[in-house]
């Protein structure tokens, strides 16, 4: 075994092997994989091997696409068959909400150019004659989906990896991991130590234990998953072509052909967690005892949909452990707060995604940035709240609902609340309907007296629609308070702070004390990394605010780039400071009453910051907001939030000050054309493609400048535009195809209803030649074309008079 390597990959399942294969294939030398038993001996060997393009996320669909592409060419490249069969797959719907969901996938898949079609119950019956179409409303059909033999596929990639020079060490267990003062990693095994630059945790069921070796707690747990292979079925034997994989999500089952028979798999109502306190190191290639009683409902459901199963005996029942994270998606990418330690674990569909994630993660490790935006699976999307206990509660809810309808406005109850603002009880008393964001409870809206305290999940306008409209109107005419305590807040200080921040952002860091600037951070290609606002306190102190869900992501980037000479200090203030946004035309009058000090426009102009006493509490007040009204972000010591809130509410009584939720804020930011992190601002776009190109200052050095200069010379390929859409009762959501004369030219980045302007709005990236205001386009929503017109943004208060008034 090598004692020095570029990268040590821990785990020889589908994921680790795929990564080793791709890194070696793309030219990295000294790729070492360490497997404590045989390859595939964790979850991989017993997987059913279903592989489909389907995934709720646009970017993960691309991972699946890359997987299928990889599997199809493996035999030619390595001489070893991965056991790939193209069978097609069907996802059925037996209710209108499910059809809406399929409509979303249809449209989103069409953004990717995938071959996917709606099929009627009759067509489903023809594609799969053993399926009883009773009660079905239709389905989606992907003709190019299929299945793979997980063990053969992994072995084929292992062969490829070895051919390209990777070293795969079997029967070698990683026992400890240490980081040297030089930053190199020392991976200790029972066969000797390896010094390496990068470590990847692809340890599957044991990934939490491997994470503990470097001091991390990750949310991943094993659940026993069962599938049943039936005895030979004559109707299958007699066929010339293979039957498509069927997923009947409304019955929580899947079924596919295996040789002369069928495999039925299921996500039962009471998923059973396995080895709650950690999987023993010596577990390998062992099936679990299936609990037939626990899956009886799913077996019945299978027989109802596929009557032939009722006449056929079981040949073998496979039960095996699969890793699950709180939302069922894996944990991939750089591990916060470490350098050169990557996660590639928590996979519950690791066969489907193995080929693709090997490719994309290899690129991420080699180039420092992923080729596609992998935020959906980024391990940093969870914070410290997602601990062991949280994960237990969450997974008990996630597993049985794995096939339930995905809705854009659904916030499930399990394992909540976690982080609450001090004014949480007051929000509750005001009928808040909460969502959870990075573990924080935040009111999405405030239900009127007597109304349901529940937002009906839907792809269409929900029962919250009218109330959200009222909140927007109230903000427009009076004043409102939005709780943004969850913002990520970082204090950067020291003699090197100004220069360091100027390198971290493309924008000029404010030069005057008390000045605020929008300062995007870019990656080395010039694409958006983070949405940051910087307030200069004085020459050596800066208050930086970024999106709450991006806390770990953004702070990791800062920490990794921190200068080593000690001239810059980093302090995380997120949990020590709350933030209440006071906005609306009456907000100055409210503030005037609540504070000591002059808050007139002359004394406290737009885009500046003041230290003010709100009641008894010293606050940092930024004259800035995300809703486009006169307004203030009031940052305060978190333990004094109730005092601040009460001072504001008391002052605001005569102005009818009311609380406003997240949904209203999102509607208002769309009307203003403000960019949202990971919607408009992601790794695929630079500021030059957007209306905030003015934040790029080319007369200084900053991370990403080379990429920006290249793009400037070549011209921007896409332009972010705002559109008004002739939507009916379902607004654009993001990932909707944008068409010009029937041809797909782009995709929406976000959308919704703008209540202050009374229009359905979308933002999206399209080629510049179509970006002129007035251009008529189509936006596809839930599979239907809706006319859209490019408009100049912002739609609301285009000259920003209200904010600056
Ligand atoms: C019954 C069943 C059906 C399934 N069906 C499907 C399906 O149809 N489609 C699909 O996509 N997915 C399916 N899955 C899920 C799929 O099997 C997993 O998502 C996938 O195999 C995960 O691969 P992995 O490489 O992450 O983990 P694993 O396969 O668990 O591999 C991790 C490896 O790491 C090694 N390891 C751990 N710790 C150490 C250490 N300290 N030192 C050295 N080595 C270590 C282990 O020995 C193991 O071999 C199914 C799973 C089961 C159980």
PDB file of N, CA and C in Angstrom, residues 52-68 104-105 108-110 112 114 142 352-353 356 360 372 374 376:
ATOM      1  N   UNK A  52     -32.860   5.841 -12.793  1.00  0.00           N
ATOM      2  CA  UNK A  52     -33.742   6.657 -13.623  1.00  0.00           C
ATOM      3  C   UNK A  52     -33.246   8.084 -13.654  1.00  0.00           C
ATOM      4  N   UNK A  53     -33.749   8.825 -14.610  1.00  0.00           N
ATOM      5  CA  UNK A  53     -33.405  10.248 -14.693  1.00  0.00           C
ATOM      6  C   UNK A  53     -34.139  11.035 -13.622  1.00  0.00           C
ATOM      7  N   UNK A  54     -35.247  10.478 -13.136  1.00  0.00           N
ATOM      8  CA  UNK A  54     -36.093  11.211 -12.203  1.00  0.00           C
ATOM      9  C   UNK A  54     -35.331  11.663 -10.954  1.00  0.00           C
ATOM     10  N   UNK A  55     -35.463  12.922 -10.634  1.00  0.00           N
ATOM     11  CA  UNK A  55     -35.047  13.465  -9.336  1.00  0.00           C
ATOM     12  C   UNK A  55     -35.759  14.803  -9.170  1.00  0.00           C
ATOM     13  N   UNK A  56     -36.231  15.139  -7.964  1.00  0.00           N
ATOM     14  CA  UNK A  56     -36.916  16.429  -7.802  1.00  0.00           C
ATOM     15  C   UNK A  56     -36.022  17.641  -8.100  1.00  0.00           C
ATOM     16  N   UNK A  57     -34.720  17.466  -8.009  1.00  0.00           N
ATOM     17  CA  UNK A  57     -33.836  18.616  -8.222  1.00  0.00           C
ATOM     18  C   UNK A  57     -33.307  18.637  -9.652  1.00  0.00           C
ATOM     19  N   UNK A  58     -33.289  19.818 -10.217  1.00  0.00           N
ATOM     20  CA  UNK A  58     -32.788  20.030 -11.584  1.00  0.00           C
ATOM     21  C   UNK A  58     -31.334  19.551 -11.703  1.00  0.00           C
ATOM     22  N   UNK A  59     -30.513  19.905 -10.709  1.00  0.00           N
ATOM     23  CA  UNK A  59     -29.098  19.563 -10.818  1.00  0.00           C
ATOM     24  C   UNK A  59     -28.845  18.083 -10.538  1.00  0.00           C
ATOM     25  N   UNK A  60     -29.611  17.509  -9.601  1.00  0.00           N
ATOM     26  CA  UNK A  60     -29.425  16.072  -9.354  1.00  0.00           C
ATOM     27  C   UNK A  60     -29.936  15.251 -10.537  1.00  0.00           C
ATOM     28  N   UNK A  61     -30.900  15.774 -11.260  1.00  0.00           N
ATOM     29  CA  UNK A  61     -31.320  15.081 -12.482  1.00  0.00           C
ATOM     30  C   UNK A  61     -30.127  14.987 -13.429  1.00  0.00           C
ATOM     31  N   UNK A  62     -29.317  16.039 -13.444  1.00  0.00           N
ATOM     32  CA  UNK A  62     -28.124  15.995 -14.297  1.00  0.00           C
ATOM     33  C   UNK A  62     -27.119  14.954 -13.793  1.00  0.00           C
ATOM     34  N   UNK A  63     -27.066  14.792 -12.458  1.00  0.00           N
ATOM     35  CA  UNK A  63     -26.181  13.754 -11.911  1.00  0.00           C
ATOM     36  C   UNK A  63     -26.664  12.388 -12.424  1.00  0.00           C
ATOM     37  N   UNK A  64     -27.975  12.179 -12.357  1.00  0.00           N
ATOM     38  CA  UNK A  64     -28.525  10.902 -12.831  1.00  0.00           C
ATOM     39  C   UNK A  64     -28.259  10.698 -14.325  1.00  0.00           C
ATOM     40  N   UNK A  65     -28.379  11.778 -15.080  1.00  0.00           N
ATOM     41  CA  UNK A  65     -28.122  11.674 -16.527  1.00  0.00           C
ATOM     42  C   UNK A  65     -26.683  11.234 -16.775  1.00  0.00           C
ATOM     43  N   UNK A  66     -25.781  11.836 -16.004  1.00  0.00           N
ATOM     44  CA  UNK A  66     -24.368  11.503 -16.182  1.00  0.00           C
ATOM     45  C   UNK A  66     -24.107  10.055 -15.784  1.00  0.00           C
ATOM     46  N   UNK A  67     -24.825   9.577 -14.748  1.00  0.00           N
ATOM     47  CA  UNK A  67     -24.675   8.183 -14.325  1.00  0.00           C
ATOM     48  C   UNK A  67     -25.018   7.241 -15.463  1.00  0.00           C
ATOM     49  N   UNK A  68     -26.176   7.472 -16.037  1.00  0.00           N
ATOM     50  CA  UNK A  68     -26.643   6.547 -17.078  1.00  0.00           C
ATOM     51  C   UNK A  68     -25.678   6.577 -18.256  1.00  0.00           C
ATOM     52  N   UNK A 104     -44.494  19.347 -13.048  1.00  0.00           N
ATOM     53  CA  UNK A 104     -43.260  20.073 -12.705  1.00  0.00           C
ATOM     54  C   UNK A 104     -42.042  19.312 -13.234  1.00  0.00           C
ATOM     55  N   UNK A 105     -42.015  17.988 -13.009  1.00  0.00           N
ATOM     56  CA  UNK A 105     -40.865  17.201 -13.491  1.00  0.00           C
ATOM     57  C   UNK A 105     -40.770  17.250 -15.009  1.00  0.00           C
ATOM     58  N   UNK A 108     -39.377  20.599 -15.933  1.00  0.00           N
ATOM     59  CA  UNK A 108     -37.984  20.721 -15.506  1.00  0.00           C
ATOM     60  C   UNK A 108     -37.079  19.802 -16.352  1.00  0.00           C
ATOM     61  N   UNK A 109     -37.552  18.595 -16.636  1.00  0.00           N
ATOM     62  CA  UNK A 109     -36.759  17.670 -17.461  1.00  0.00           C
ATOM     63  C   UNK A 109     -36.592  18.198 -18.879  1.00  0.00           C
ATOM     64  N   UNK A 110     -37.613  18.908 -19.352  1.00  0.00           N
ATOM     65  CA  UNK A 110     -37.505  19.469 -20.704  1.00  0.00           C
ATOM     66  C   UNK A 110     -36.465  20.590 -20.760  1.00  0.00           C
ATOM     67  N   UNK A 112     -33.754  20.271 -19.523  1.00  0.00           N
ATOM     68  CA  UNK A 112     -32.515  19.516 -19.698  1.00  0.00           C
ATOM     69  C   UNK A 112     -32.492  18.744 -21.015  1.00  0.00           C
ATOM     70  N   UNK A 114     -34.397  16.302 -21.856  1.00  0.00           N
ATOM     71  CA  UNK A 114     -34.636  14.860 -21.670  1.00  0.00           C
ATOM     72  C   UNK A 114     -35.857  14.386 -22.446  1.00  0.00           C
ATOM     73  N   UNK A 142     -40.260   7.821 -19.101  1.00  0.00           N
ATOM     74  CA  UNK A 142     -38.896   8.118 -19.564  1.00  0.00           C
ATOM     75  C   UNK A 142     -38.399   6.880 -20.315  1.00  0.00           C
ATOM     76  N   UNK A 352     -28.131   4.773  -8.525  1.00  0.00           N
ATOM     77  CA  UNK A 352     -28.574   5.705  -9.563  1.00  0.00           C
ATOM     78  C   UNK A 352     -27.578   6.845  -9.733  1.00  0.00           C
ATOM     79  N   UNK A 353     -27.035   7.317  -8.616  1.00  0.00           N
ATOM     80  CA  UNK A 353     -26.247   8.546  -8.691  1.00  0.00           C
ATOM     81  C   UNK A 353     -24.738   8.300  -8.756  1.00  0.00           C
ATOM     82  N   UNK A 356     -22.685   9.464 -11.912  1.00  0.00           N
ATOM     83  CA  UNK A 356     -22.701  10.920 -12.081  1.00  0.00           C
ATOM     84  C   UNK A 356     -21.929  11.641 -11.001  1.00  0.00           C
ATOM     85  N   UNK A 360     -18.869  14.381 -11.152  1.00  0.00           N
ATOM     86  CA  UNK A 360     -18.968  15.769 -10.688  1.00  0.00           C
ATOM     87  C   UNK A 360     -18.112  16.037  -9.449  1.00  0.00           C
ATOM     88  N   UNK A 372     -21.496  21.709 -11.997  1.00  0.00           N
ATOM     89  CA  UNK A 372     -22.903  22.115 -11.901  1.00  0.00           C
ATOM     90  C   UNK A 372     -23.192  22.447 -10.438  1.00  0.00           C
ATOM     91  N   UNK A 374     -24.219  22.003  -7.075  1.00  0.00           N
ATOM     92  CA  UNK A 374     -24.589  20.817  -6.284  1.00  0.00           C
ATOM     93  C   UNK A 374     -25.059  21.192  -4.876  1.00  0.00           C
ATOM     94  N   UNK A 376     -27.905  21.291  -3.707  1.00  0.00           N
ATOM     95  CA  UNK A 376     -28.961  20.384  -3.252  1.00  0.00           C
ATOM     96  C   UNK A 376     -28.403  19.208  -2.434  1.00  0.00           C
TER      97      UNK A 376
END
